[in-house]
Amino acid sequence: MLAVPEMDLQGLYIGSSPQRSPVPSPPASPRTQESCGIAPLTPSQSPKPEARGPQQAPFSVVVAIDFGTTSSGYAFSFASDPEAIHMMRKWEGGDPGVAHQKTPTCLLLTPEGAFHSFGYTARDYYHDLDPEEARDWLYFEKFKMKIHSTTDLTLKTQLEAVNGKKMPALEVFAHALRFFKEHALQELREQCPSLLEEDSVRWVLTVPAIWKQPAKQFMREAAYLAGLVSREDAEQLLIALEPEAASVYCRKLRLHQLVDLSSRAPGRGCLGERRSIDSSFRQAREQLRRSRHSRTFLVESGVGELWADMQAGDRYVVADCGGGTVDLTVHQLEQPHGTLKELYKASGGPCGAVGVDLAFEQLLGRIFGEDFITTFKRQRPAAWVDLTIAFEARKRTAGPHRTGAVNISLPFSFIDFYRKQGGHNVETALRKSSVNFVKWSSHGMLRMSCEAMNELFQPTVSGIIQHIEALLDRPEVQGVKLLFLVGGFAESAMLQHAVQAALGTRGLRVVVPHDVALTILKGAVLFGQAPGVVRVRRSPLTYGVGVLNRFVAGVHPPDKLLVRDGRRWCTDVFERFVAAEQSVALGEEVRRSYCPARPGQRRVLINLYCCAAEDARFITDPGVRKCGALSLELEPAEGGPDAAGAPPGRREIRAAMQFGDTEIKVTAIDVNTNRSVRAAIDFLSN
Ligand SMILES: Nc1ncnc2c1ncn2[C@@H]1O[C@H](COP(=O)(O)OP(=O)(O)OP(=O)(O)O)[C@@H](O)[C@H]1O
Ligand SMILES: [Mg+2]
């Protein structure tokens, strides 16, 4: 059974306003519905988008970190010229056929657990370690997915390194963020020696929009641990939602900065061969400045031009096709300020490009045995890295109209290990296996037919299309004519072709921005400079608390009747703060007043519940779950617990919650003293 209301209302009363606060009741005893103040969502005015604009912020530079499943990077811009985005470009290392604008999300820790390296450096160092020695080192890759897939995420959640050793995920993330912090600050110091006071940096961290509150809070906690910002300066860190950031960037694009897939000649594949909408303008109008390591992109302003020219209306879908997730958002561009309004809650799922890698791994498992692949990965980690690099390069050349087979070199170590473990050679294994579209080439390579390659992409690509179609079928999205395909996987000719084929027939124009893998990063910088640009969002879930209402026979179910002191109460009532899919403007507040039950009470803790349904009535309904806790830390009342002779229970704490931002936020004040009260919502300690 879920918490009964007394637990929910532990030592506190709920009141809607001080004026309406009735004579205090004894602790934990229920009050009338009226006095419980089941106030509706406070219809406070939405602030003007400029209210949180860059003018207010004392930040001279915004640094955005795009922390991806497969690759990560950062970019920055100065407040003095917010749209000139400086991009880290030259990561050390890099693989053939892979642009290294971002670096692989790989972390290497020494056997003692100390930071060694990140990115290409980590991957290559680990690769070159003596195999015996490598067993003691902690190597982590693709670890962001764990945060999405763990249902009971806490600060203690563990991550497993390649060698099987575990360590707290929070520390792993903090190591990575600390690396980015130091790298970015070093770069800033070099570019602008006069600049840096650390606290003049506003940090932006990107997360998938479909991430739940605990995952977002987890990233924030990791940032605190990494020293990116301090808990006291929480506002110095913004959590940006990946497709939203891409949208912030896309809304500024002009026609010549896009490739329209519908205008591509049939048979054309990867972006290298693409025809742009107006390629003659491209070179002339894109302004690039090069500095020593970084590239600077000037975002052209011209809000609305794209939409006017394309006659696509002012609403569009952005699909961020990354390594781990496909993340969708649908926005309406508002004039005259170019602000964005979310039309439907974020949707998508874990259908990222690593699904193709996984399919390749499963294929190897079918040929050589799953146990062998598991053992090989564990015991020959360097050779496994080699094999994944070889596959990555080939994966990027795959296209729907390719006819020839693809060769993937198998590392010698694989061939050797298989002979030792399996007792025969890989060629025999291939001959014996039921997989007949993979052969052994005389050059010592796996030779995959193009059908085999298509098959590896198929589940992931159709998963992405299904998510987009499900979104387009929503009534809120009817009539949308434009889809931006962004993220690294959007470069895939296979994905581009499939999306165009499936959605072009619906009259949708599918466009891919140039530099598509960097749209999130660039958008995240712009978002950090003006977070008010996304003016309205949709709540992904219904949130509320459990309260007691006066029992009404015939309305409330008999099993919810609670009789206390001769009064009849309905228990477990779900009091909704915000409904799933409800539009909430940035800055819009839900206000509730709470009166500590005991004089001298130092802490008020209120359980929060959430569900996907809009209309849950009770916290015990199916699908409703406890998801977090609102805590209010109370200073002792001035002049002692019963200050100014106020009767116990008269002390009113007014909490204001915001559901329209990228994270749920709360502030609170002590009404009597007008002082702010430390308030926080914790989604990680369930
Ligand atoms: N041309 C291509 N063909 C096929 N796949 C590609 C191509 N280019 C990039 N990818 C894939 O896209 C993924 C990287 O995309 P991106 O950098 O957007 O992901 P990420 O930010 O690491 O992941 P996420 O945003 O989901 O956390 C990799 O899995 C890579 O293999
Ligand atoms: Mg990404």
XYZ file of C-alpha atoms and ligand atoms in Angstrom:
718
model
C 0.000 0.000 0.000
C 1.229 3.448 -0.800
C 1.753 6.039 1.853
C -1.373 7.035 3.710
C -2.083 10.726 3.830
C -0.806 11.167 7.328
C 2.548 10.104 6.027
C 2.229 12.387 3.066
C 1.233 15.241 5.234
C 3.783 14.285 7.842
C 3.614 16.932 10.458
C 2.196 19.612 8.263
C -0.989 21.156 7.133
C -1.743 22.381 3.694
C -3.308 25.739 3.138
C -3.952 27.753 0.041
C -3.248 31.179 1.436
C -2.506 32.753 4.782
C -5.815 34.552 4.735
C -7.632 31.294 4.425
C -5.526 29.464 7.013
C -8.042 28.298 9.548
C -7.563 27.694 13.217
C -4.835 25.117 13.508
C -5.764 21.515 13.962
C -3.727 19.075 15.983
C -0.747 17.598 14.192
C -1.518 15.104 11.463
C -5.222 15.573 11.755
C -7.001 16.260 8.523
C -8.745 19.474 7.660
C -11.691 20.346 5.544
C -11.281 20.404 1.801
C -11.704 24.132 1.861
C -9.011 24.601 4.432
C -6.807 22.044 2.714
C -6.853 24.528 -0.072
C -6.930 22.253 -3.090
C -6.045 25.225 -5.184
C -5.997 24.889 -8.969
C -2.820 25.358 -10.949
C -1.906 28.915 -10.184
C -2.519 30.744 -13.423
C 0.394 33.073 -12.959
C 1.449 35.184 -15.874
C 4.105 33.821 -18.155
C 7.123 36.031 -18.044
C 8.338 37.627 -21.212
C 10.987 35.468 -22.844
C 13.525 38.193 -22.293
C 13.039 37.843 -18.561
C 15.733 35.184 -18.419
C 17.772 36.429 -21.297
C 21.485 36.988 -21.402
C 21.218 40.614 -20.322
C 20.365 39.473 -16.820
C 23.013 36.852 -16.476
C 26.405 37.854 -15.199
C 28.054 35.345 -17.502
C 30.620 36.427 -19.980
C 30.780 33.071 -21.716
C 28.521 30.061 -22.207
C 30.134 26.645 -22.528
C 27.901 23.793 -23.664
C 28.884 20.166 -23.240
C 27.124 17.640 -25.437
C 27.631 14.480 -23.472
C 26.697 11.772 -25.955
C 26.328 8.014 -25.767
C 29.021 7.439 -28.349
C 30.734 10.805 -28.682
C 30.969 14.037 -26.760
C 32.217 17.550 -27.311
C 31.897 21.128 -26.207
C 31.443 24.537 -27.761
C 31.236 28.069 -26.429
C 30.326 31.614 -27.254
C 30.927 34.925 -25.540
C 28.078 37.067 -24.268
C 29.511 39.949 -26.303
C 28.918 37.995 -29.524
C 26.559 35.184 -28.548
C 25.965 33.785 -32.002
C 29.633 33.326 -32.897
C 30.021 29.750 -31.751
C 33.515 28.445 -31.136
C 33.703 24.748 -31.663
C 36.329 22.381 -30.412
C 37.362 20.593 -33.524
C 40.670 18.909 -33.302
C 40.581 16.126 -30.845
C 43.764 14.133 -30.732
C 43.461 10.790 -32.433
C 40.548 10.175 -34.734
C 39.641 7.313 -36.958
C 39.685 6.950 -40.710
C 36.326 7.848 -42.194
C 35.100 9.475 -38.989
C 35.012 13.254 -38.581
C 36.460 14.013 -35.173
C 34.439 17.033 -34.172
C 33.450 15.165 -31.056
C 35.559 12.662 -29.177
C 34.430 9.147 -28.199
C 32.686 8.951 -24.829
C 35.400 6.671 -23.399
C 36.902 7.084 -19.957
C 40.029 5.407 -18.643
C 40.861 5.215 -14.943
C 44.032 3.754 -13.500
C 43.884 0.522 -11.466
C 43.719 2.789 -8.391
C 40.604 4.485 -9.792
C 42.284 7.808 -10.613
C 41.501 9.690 -13.821
C 43.844 8.840 -16.679
C 42.260 10.070 -19.903
C 39.091 10.632 -21.902
C 38.102 10.295 -25.551
C 40.427 9.092 -28.286
C 43.363 9.293 -25.872
C 41.638 6.963 -23.416
C 40.583 4.533 -26.091
C 43.995 4.395 -27.732
C 45.942 4.155 -24.474
C 43.731 1.334 -23.290
C 44.146 -0.340 -26.640
C 47.911 -0.254 -26.342
C 48.102 -1.560 -22.795
C 49.648 -4.935 -22.263
C 46.624 -7.328 -22.106
C 47.587 -8.580 -18.643
C 47.954 -5.045 -17.357
C 44.747 -3.907 -19.067
C 42.732 -6.211 -16.827
C 43.394 -3.957 -13.848
C 42.464 -0.703 -15.567
C 38.955 0.667 -15.529
C 37.715 1.457 -18.998
C 34.175 2.752 -19.566
C 32.411 3.355 -22.862
C 28.823 4.070 -23.971
C 27.926 4.510 -20.308
C 25.324 7.233 -20.771
C 22.713 4.615 -21.722
C 22.866 3.183 -18.213
C 21.286 6.334 -16.850
C 18.378 5.957 -19.249
C 17.877 2.245 -18.731
C 18.138 2.122 -14.930
C 14.620 2.394 -13.538
C 15.647 2.861 -9.913
C 18.470 5.329 -10.479
C 20.078 6.650 -7.302
C 23.305 8.375 -6.368
C 24.671 4.922 -5.551
C 23.934 3.291 -8.923
C 27.004 1.365 -10.076
C 28.620 1.158 -13.492
C 30.643 -1.785 -14.677
C 33.963 -1.195 -16.415
C 35.016 -3.429 -19.302
C 37.065 -5.568 -16.857
C 33.960 -6.210 -14.760
C 34.967 -3.951 -11.860
C 32.257 -1.674 -10.579
C 32.266 1.886 -9.382
C 29.594 4.493 -8.630
C 28.171 5.868 -11.881
C 28.174 9.323 -10.336
C 31.980 9.238 -10.063
C 32.364 8.022 -13.633
C 30.234 10.883 -14.942
C 32.000 13.368 -12.689
C 35.408 12.285 -14.041
C 34.176 12.888 -17.592
C 32.661 16.275 -16.776
C 35.784 17.372 -14.910
C 37.787 16.526 -18.016
C 35.527 18.739 -20.142
C 35.626 21.514 -17.594
C 39.411 21.591 -17.581
C 39.684 21.251 -21.342
C 37.214 24.073 -21.945
C 38.721 26.409 -19.351
C 42.177 25.844 -20.808
C 40.857 26.670 -24.271
C 39.117 29.792 -22.964
C 42.249 30.935 -21.209
C 44.182 30.611 -24.429
C 41.575 32.388 -26.502
C 40.852 35.144 -24.088
C 43.524 35.511 -21.375
C 41.831 38.503 -19.808
C 38.587 36.678 -19.291
C 38.607 34.097 -16.719
C 37.062 34.076 -13.433
C 35.563 30.619 -13.363
C 32.220 31.883 -12.247
C 31.780 34.024 -15.299
C 31.073 30.808 -17.205
C 27.560 29.544 -17.648
C 27.668 25.793 -18.234
C 25.102 23.950 -20.294
C 24.803 20.177 -20.203
C 22.705 18.405 -22.789
C 20.499 15.424 -21.965
C 17.918 13.577 -24.054
C 14.481 15.179 -23.754
C 12.961 11.788 -22.955
C 15.087 11.441 -19.835
C 13.088 11.389 -16.635
C 13.621 13.762 -13.725
C 15.970 11.401 -11.794
C 18.332 11.179 -14.782
C 18.417 14.963 -15.172
C 19.063 15.391 -11.470
C 21.776 12.743 -11.703
C 23.630 14.785 -14.341
C 23.318 17.846 -12.161
C 24.718 15.974 -9.156
C 27.617 14.726 -11.297
C 28.293 18.320 -12.348
C 28.407 19.392 -8.686
C 30.793 16.551 -7.886
C 32.960 17.515 -10.857
C 33.135 21.097 -9.600
C 31.568 22.458 -12.770
C 29.388 24.627 -10.563
C 28.542 24.596 -6.877
C 25.196 23.645 -5.394
C 24.879 27.228 -4.137
C 25.165 28.547 -7.695
C 22.826 25.999 -9.217
C 21.614 28.527 -11.801
C 25.092 28.638 -13.264
C 24.348 25.247 -14.798
C 21.552 24.731 -17.284
C 20.294 21.361 -18.353
C 19.410 21.560 -22.047
C 17.252 19.020 -23.838
C 18.995 17.678 -26.919
C 16.292 17.954 -29.605
C 15.240 21.265 -28.107
C 18.779 22.590 -28.436
C 18.841 21.366 -32.030
C 15.570 23.178 -32.625
C 16.955 26.413 -31.204
C 19.700 26.158 -33.796
C 17.506 24.919 -36.664
C 15.071 27.791 -36.316
C 17.909 30.098 -37.291
C 18.900 28.191 -40.393
C 18.452 29.385 -43.891
C 17.598 27.396 -46.931
C 21.114 27.092 -48.197
C 22.205 25.497 -44.928
C 19.965 22.493 -45.416
C 19.692 19.435 -47.574
C 16.138 18.644 -48.590
C 15.946 14.863 -48.918
C 12.923 15.025 -51.187
C 14.924 16.934 -53.789
C 17.730 14.410 -53.843
C 18.121 12.381 -56.999
C 17.164 8.753 -56.406
C 20.158 6.606 -55.707
C 22.078 9.366 -53.993
C 23.309 8.372 -50.612
C 25.555 9.915 -48.051
C 25.902 13.583 -47.331
C 29.126 13.764 -49.287
C 27.066 13.347 -52.429
C 24.144 15.464 -51.415
C 22.596 18.254 -53.324
C 21.831 21.202 -51.178
C 18.708 23.281 -51.597
C 20.686 26.129 -52.924
C 24.287 25.151 -53.007
C 25.370 28.208 -54.980
C 24.733 30.350 -51.926
C 26.309 28.007 -49.523
C 29.930 28.935 -49.655
C 29.249 32.598 -50.028
C 27.001 32.962 -47.051
C 28.436 30.626 -44.505
C 30.984 32.595 -42.528
C 33.715 30.565 -41.012
C 36.579 31.833 -39.010
C 39.390 29.563 -38.046
C 41.386 29.828 -34.900
C 44.201 27.567 -33.854
C 42.140 24.614 -32.674
C 38.610 25.735 -32.843
C 36.284 26.754 -35.595
C 33.900 29.601 -35.226
C 30.468 29.432 -36.750
C 28.444 32.540 -37.167
C 24.798 31.744 -36.869
C 22.960 33.809 -39.406
C 19.902 35.475 -38.074
C 16.867 35.339 -40.247
C 14.146 33.838 -38.157
C 11.189 32.980 -40.283
C 12.933 33.110 -43.623
C 13.206 29.380 -43.875
C 9.566 28.860 -43.076
C 8.370 31.564 -45.386
C 10.454 30.223 -48.246
C 9.576 26.625 -47.692
C 5.911 27.367 -47.116
C 6.083 24.801 -44.395
C 4.098 26.753 -41.844
C 5.618 27.645 -38.534
C 5.566 24.219 -36.906
C 8.144 21.493 -37.256
C 9.437 18.282 -35.761
C 13.066 17.808 -34.746
C 14.343 14.228 -34.592
C 17.677 13.894 -32.822
C 19.040 10.574 -34.016
C 22.016 9.945 -31.776
C 24.020 6.949 -30.700
C 21.785 5.995 -27.804
C 18.363 7.490 -28.350
C 16.030 8.965 -30.877
C 14.587 12.016 -29.263
C 11.705 13.969 -30.795
C 10.305 17.378 -30.172
C 7.717 19.412 -32.026
C 7.827 23.176 -31.931
C 5.905 26.161 -33.103
C 7.949 29.200 -33.984
C 6.359 32.273 -32.442
C 6.650 35.713 -33.886
C 7.819 38.385 -33.464
C 10.598 37.218 -31.117
C 11.312 33.805 -32.602
C 10.507 32.028 -29.343
C 9.477 28.376 -29.359
C 6.388 26.661 -28.059
C 6.381 22.903 -27.562
C 3.260 21.357 -29.087
C 3.574 17.845 -27.728
C 5.606 16.342 -24.914
C 9.041 14.954 -25.766
C 8.891 11.470 -27.218
C 11.228 8.843 -28.651
C 13.112 5.897 -27.236
C 16.364 3.983 -27.043
C 16.683 3.524 -30.835
C 20.103 5.071 -31.380
C 22.788 4.025 -33.833
C 24.427 1.723 -31.268
C 21.534 -0.589 -32.109
C 23.362 -1.261 -35.385
C 26.578 -2.050 -33.486
C 24.622 -4.358 -31.225
C 23.087 -6.111 -34.219
C 26.614 -6.645 -35.578
C 27.687 -8.086 -32.242
C 24.685 -10.406 -32.253
C 25.554 -11.493 -35.769
C 29.060 -12.381 -34.608
C 27.446 -14.260 -31.729
C 25.346 -16.292 -34.167
C 28.442 -17.199 -36.160
C 31.059 -17.703 -33.462
C 28.895 -18.294 -30.388
C 27.661 -15.751 -27.858
C 29.858 -17.140 -25.101
C 32.910 -16.795 -27.290
C 32.112 -13.139 -28.050
C 31.557 -12.384 -24.362
C 34.857 -14.021 -23.419
C 36.698 -12.362 -26.273
C 35.489 -8.900 -25.258
C 36.584 -9.508 -21.697
C 39.936 -11.111 -22.451
C 41.050 -9.278 -25.594
C 39.629 -5.814 -25.021
C 42.138 -4.136 -27.345
C 41.226 -6.405 -30.234
C 37.544 -5.774 -29.547
C 38.191 -2.016 -29.806
C 39.919 -2.661 -33.163
C 36.978 -4.619 -34.437
C 34.467 -1.933 -33.399
C 36.562 0.752 -35.130
C 36.671 -1.351 -38.289
C 32.916 -1.849 -38.165
C 32.228 1.843 -37.464
C 34.050 2.902 -40.626
C 32.115 0.398 -42.737
C 28.817 1.258 -41.072
C 29.251 4.836 -42.246
C 29.638 3.811 -45.864
C 26.462 1.730 -45.853
C 23.724 3.027 -48.110
C 20.465 1.718 -49.504
C 21.672 1.653 -53.083
C 24.988 0.053 -52.495
C 25.328 -3.191 -54.387
C 28.762 -4.523 -53.542
C 29.668 -6.497 -50.461
C 31.485 -4.926 -47.514
C 34.746 -6.242 -46.080
C 35.425 -5.935 -42.369
C 38.870 -6.928 -41.198
C 38.948 -9.301 -38.287
C 41.890 -8.571 -35.967
C 44.506 -11.304 -35.899
C 43.887 -11.591 -32.197
C 40.263 -12.568 -32.921
C 41.286 -15.270 -35.371
C 43.952 -16.578 -33.014
C 41.738 -16.498 -29.916
C 38.956 -18.308 -31.747
C 41.311 -21.086 -32.831
C 42.529 -21.500 -29.253
C 39.051 -21.397 -27.688
C 36.971 -23.092 -30.350
C 39.469 -25.642 -31.583
C 38.976 -24.720 -35.232
C 39.454 -21.675 -37.414
C 37.059 -18.839 -38.190
C 36.665 -19.951 -41.765
C 35.217 -23.266 -40.604
C 32.931 -21.440 -38.197
C 31.595 -19.323 -41.054
C 31.097 -22.321 -43.275
C 29.241 -24.200 -40.569
C 27.053 -21.328 -39.462
C 23.495 -20.815 -40.650
C 24.343 -17.196 -41.520
C 24.854 -17.440 -45.241
C 25.164 -13.765 -46.123
C 28.528 -13.435 -44.357
C 31.492 -15.176 -45.983
C 35.181 -15.425 -45.349
C 37.236 -13.473 -47.848
C 40.552 -14.829 -49.034
C 42.149 -11.640 -47.641
C 41.280 -12.621 -44.118
C 38.181 -10.506 -43.789
C 34.524 -10.917 -43.018
C 32.675 -10.298 -46.251
C 29.147 -9.092 -45.668
C 26.625 -8.855 -48.461
C 24.772 -5.553 -48.701
C 21.597 -7.377 -47.602
C 23.437 -8.380 -44.434
C 24.368 -4.769 -43.806
C 20.774 -3.638 -44.451
C 19.572 -6.177 -41.970
C 21.810 -4.771 -39.256
C 20.253 -1.328 -39.722
C 16.699 -2.478 -40.141
C 15.438 -2.812 -36.517
C 16.972 0.494 -35.425
C 15.837 2.423 -38.485
C 12.296 1.112 -38.296
C 12.222 1.849 -34.569
C 13.092 5.488 -35.354
C 10.434 5.700 -38.085
C 7.814 4.206 -35.789
C 8.536 6.833 -33.151
C 8.272 9.640 -35.729
C 5.049 8.221 -37.182
C 3.505 7.832 -33.739
C 4.258 11.500 -33.104
C 2.878 12.615 -36.472
C -0.351 10.733 -35.723
C -0.987 12.835 -32.623
C -3.762 15.393 -33.077
C -1.489 18.135 -31.714
C 0.925 17.550 -34.594
C -1.550 17.409 -37.471
C -0.567 19.521 -40.446
C 3.125 19.720 -39.587
C 5.027 19.740 -42.878
C 8.672 19.944 -41.880
C 11.016 17.501 -40.161
C 14.608 18.264 -39.226
C 16.686 15.133 -39.038
C 19.672 15.859 -36.773
C 22.301 14.076 -34.656
C 25.203 11.931 -35.838
C 23.032 9.105 -37.092
C 21.185 11.561 -39.353
C 24.304 11.405 -41.545
C 23.531 7.818 -42.362
C 22.396 7.404 -45.964
C 20.506 4.341 -44.814
C 18.484 6.293 -42.269
C 17.956 9.290 -44.551
C 16.619 7.112 -47.320
C 14.290 5.130 -45.063
C 12.883 8.236 -43.359
C 12.300 10.007 -46.660
C 10.677 6.915 -48.160
C 8.368 6.423 -45.174
C 7.453 10.025 -44.435
C 7.786 11.789 -47.782
C 4.524 10.163 -48.814
C 2.787 11.930 -45.917
C 3.681 15.247 -47.493
C 6.412 15.853 -44.957
C 9.542 17.683 -46.040
C 12.540 15.983 -44.468
C 15.588 18.230 -44.208
C 19.076 17.638 -42.858
C 21.140 20.643 -41.759
C 24.747 20.867 -42.848
C 27.096 19.877 -40.036
C 24.235 17.816 -38.737
C 26.206 16.075 -35.993
C 26.934 19.442 -34.353
C 23.447 20.953 -34.356
C 22.829 19.930 -30.744
C 26.072 21.414 -29.545
C 25.596 24.701 -31.373
C 21.974 24.919 -30.267
C 22.961 24.220 -26.673
C 25.288 27.253 -26.754
C 22.500 29.458 -28.121
C 20.140 28.073 -25.481
C 22.655 28.909 -22.745
C 22.829 32.476 -24.019
C 19.032 32.878 -24.011
C 17.250 30.101 -22.111
C 13.946 31.937 -22.414
C 13.843 31.059 -26.102
C 11.749 27.970 -25.337
C 8.797 29.796 -23.889
C 6.318 26.967 -23.434
C 6.822 23.265 -22.775
C 4.507 20.306 -22.282
C 4.697 18.385 -19.058
C 5.703 14.793 -19.821
C 3.867 13.441 -16.780
C 1.187 14.319 -14.273
C 2.696 15.403 -10.959
C 1.044 15.946 -7.601
C 0.823 15.011 -3.928
C -1.448 12.872 -1.773
C -3.984 14.715 0.394
C -7.140 14.166 2.434
C -10.453 15.500 1.177
C -13.763 15.665 2.966
C -15.525 12.373 2.236
C -18.526 12.676 -0.059
C -20.707 9.563 -0.103
C -21.504 8.416 -3.619
C -18.526 10.297 -5.003
C -15.654 8.751 -3.096
C -15.201 4.968 -2.910
C -16.067 3.495 0.509
C -12.624 1.893 0.877
C -11.104 5.376 0.994
C -13.164 6.436 3.993
C -11.149 7.424 7.031
C -12.928 8.513 10.195
C -10.849 10.623 12.521
C -12.161 12.491 15.549
C -15.673 11.934 14.281
C -14.938 13.507 10.909
C -15.106 11.637 7.645
C -12.201 11.905 5.239
C -11.325 10.485 1.876
C -7.704 9.322 1.960
C -5.082 8.991 -0.768
C -6.532 11.728 -2.956
C -4.124 12.633 -5.757
C -3.892 16.397 -5.781
C -2.579 17.336 -9.185
C -0.047 20.110 -9.680
C 0.285 19.706 -13.406
C -1.219 17.260 -15.896
C 0.619 15.201 -18.480
C 0.744 17.039 -21.807
C -0.384 20.283 -20.196
C 1.192 23.397 -21.690
C 3.268 25.207 -19.099
C 4.986 28.501 -19.748
C 8.481 29.180 -18.500
C 8.249 30.876 -15.139
C 4.650 29.798 -14.574
C 4.307 28.672 -10.981
C 2.193 26.247 -9.029
C 1.962 27.679 -5.525
C 1.114 25.805 -2.379
C 1.302 26.820 1.235
C 2.432 24.455 3.931
C 2.209 25.071 7.661
C 4.623 23.112 9.842
C 2.560 21.145 12.329
C 4.899 21.460 15.285
C 6.465 24.592 16.611
C 10.212 24.373 16.105
C 9.849 21.891 13.270
C 13.006 22.076 11.162
C 12.035 20.142 8.106
C 8.954 19.508 6.046
C 9.013 16.564 3.679
C 6.236 15.985 1.170
C 6.075 12.978 -1.116
C 5.524 13.674 -4.804
C 3.671 11.289 -7.061
C 3.558 11.043 -10.833
C 1.770 9.101 -13.529
C 1.355 9.094 -17.291
C -2.436 9.459 -17.124
C -3.933 12.916 -16.862
C -6.833 11.941 -14.673
C -5.559 9.835 -11.785
C -7.805 10.289 -8.756
C -5.885 8.486 -6.039
C -2.242 7.925 -5.309
C -3.112 4.219 -5.170
C -4.410 4.161 -8.785
C -2.538 1.876 -11.200
C 0.345 3.703 -12.812
C 0.705 6.275 -10.031
C 4.029 6.057 -8.237
C 6.001 7.957 -5.684
C 8.676 9.731 -7.676
C 10.340 12.176 -5.350
C 10.103 14.374 -2.309
C 9.799 18.095 -1.797
C 11.793 19.199 1.208
C 11.643 22.529 2.978
C 14.431 23.288 5.439
C 13.134 25.642 8.094
C 15.203 28.097 10.080
C 14.065 28.391 13.682
C 11.364 31.040 13.831
C 12.676 34.352 15.139
C 12.306 34.662 18.889
C 11.933 30.910 19.347
C 9.551 28.295 18.158
C 6.421 30.172 19.082
C 7.642 33.465 17.795
C 5.547 36.552 18.304
C 3.022 34.483 20.173
C 1.851 32.986 16.911
C -0.142 29.856 17.567
C 1.542 26.684 16.341
C 0.642 25.956 12.752
C 0.349 29.586 11.778
C 3.794 29.631 10.298
C 3.236 29.502 6.582
C 5.788 28.353 4.058
C 4.856 29.223 0.509
C 6.362 26.958 -2.109
C 6.392 27.831 -5.799
C 7.068 25.013 -8.239
C 7.903 25.444 -11.898
C 7.072 22.750 -14.407
C 7.816 24.724 -17.570
C 11.606 24.538 -17.443
C 13.936 21.715 -18.492
C 13.972 20.605 -14.835
C 11.251 20.846 -12.201
C 12.218 23.660 -9.857
C 11.033 24.888 -6.508
C 11.544 27.973 -4.403
C 9.925 28.786 -1.086
C 9.528 31.646 1.335
C 8.566 31.935 4.957
C 5.572 34.242 4.664
C 5.916 35.731 8.154
C 9.492 36.832 7.675
C 9.529 37.043 3.870
C 12.796 35.136 3.972
C 13.570 32.448 1.478
C 13.484 28.864 2.699
C 15.823 26.223 1.351
C 13.637 24.096 -0.856
C 14.533 21.198 -3.086
C 12.903 18.385 -4.961
C 14.767 15.106 -4.773
C 14.014 12.486 -7.419
C 16.972 10.253 -6.636
C 16.353 8.924 -3.154
C 13.311 6.735 -3.735
N 27.312 8.148 -41.753
C 26.879 7.430 -40.754
N 26.279 6.258 -40.970
C 25.834 5.499 -39.945
N 25.935 5.854 -38.659
C 26.525 7.016 -38.380
C 27.023 7.857 -39.407
N 27.560 8.953 -38.808
C 27.401 8.788 -37.490
N 26.787 7.627 -37.231
C 26.440 7.070 -35.919
O 25.848 8.084 -35.134
C 26.202 7.896 -33.763
C 26.751 9.176 -33.226
O 25.785 10.178 -33.263
P 25.771 11.311 -32.155
O 27.127 11.862 -31.994
O 24.659 12.224 -32.465
O 25.383 10.399 -30.921
P 25.588 10.716 -29.380
O 25.428 12.174 -29.149
O 26.848 10.102 -28.938
O 24.379 9.877 -28.746
P 23.089 10.370 -27.904
O 22.753 11.740 -28.347
O 22.027 9.369 -28.270
O 23.492 10.259 -26.492
C 27.245 6.799 -33.723
O 26.637 5.603 -33.220
C 27.670 6.642 -35.158
O 27.994 5.320 -35.459
Mg 23.719 13.353 -28.952
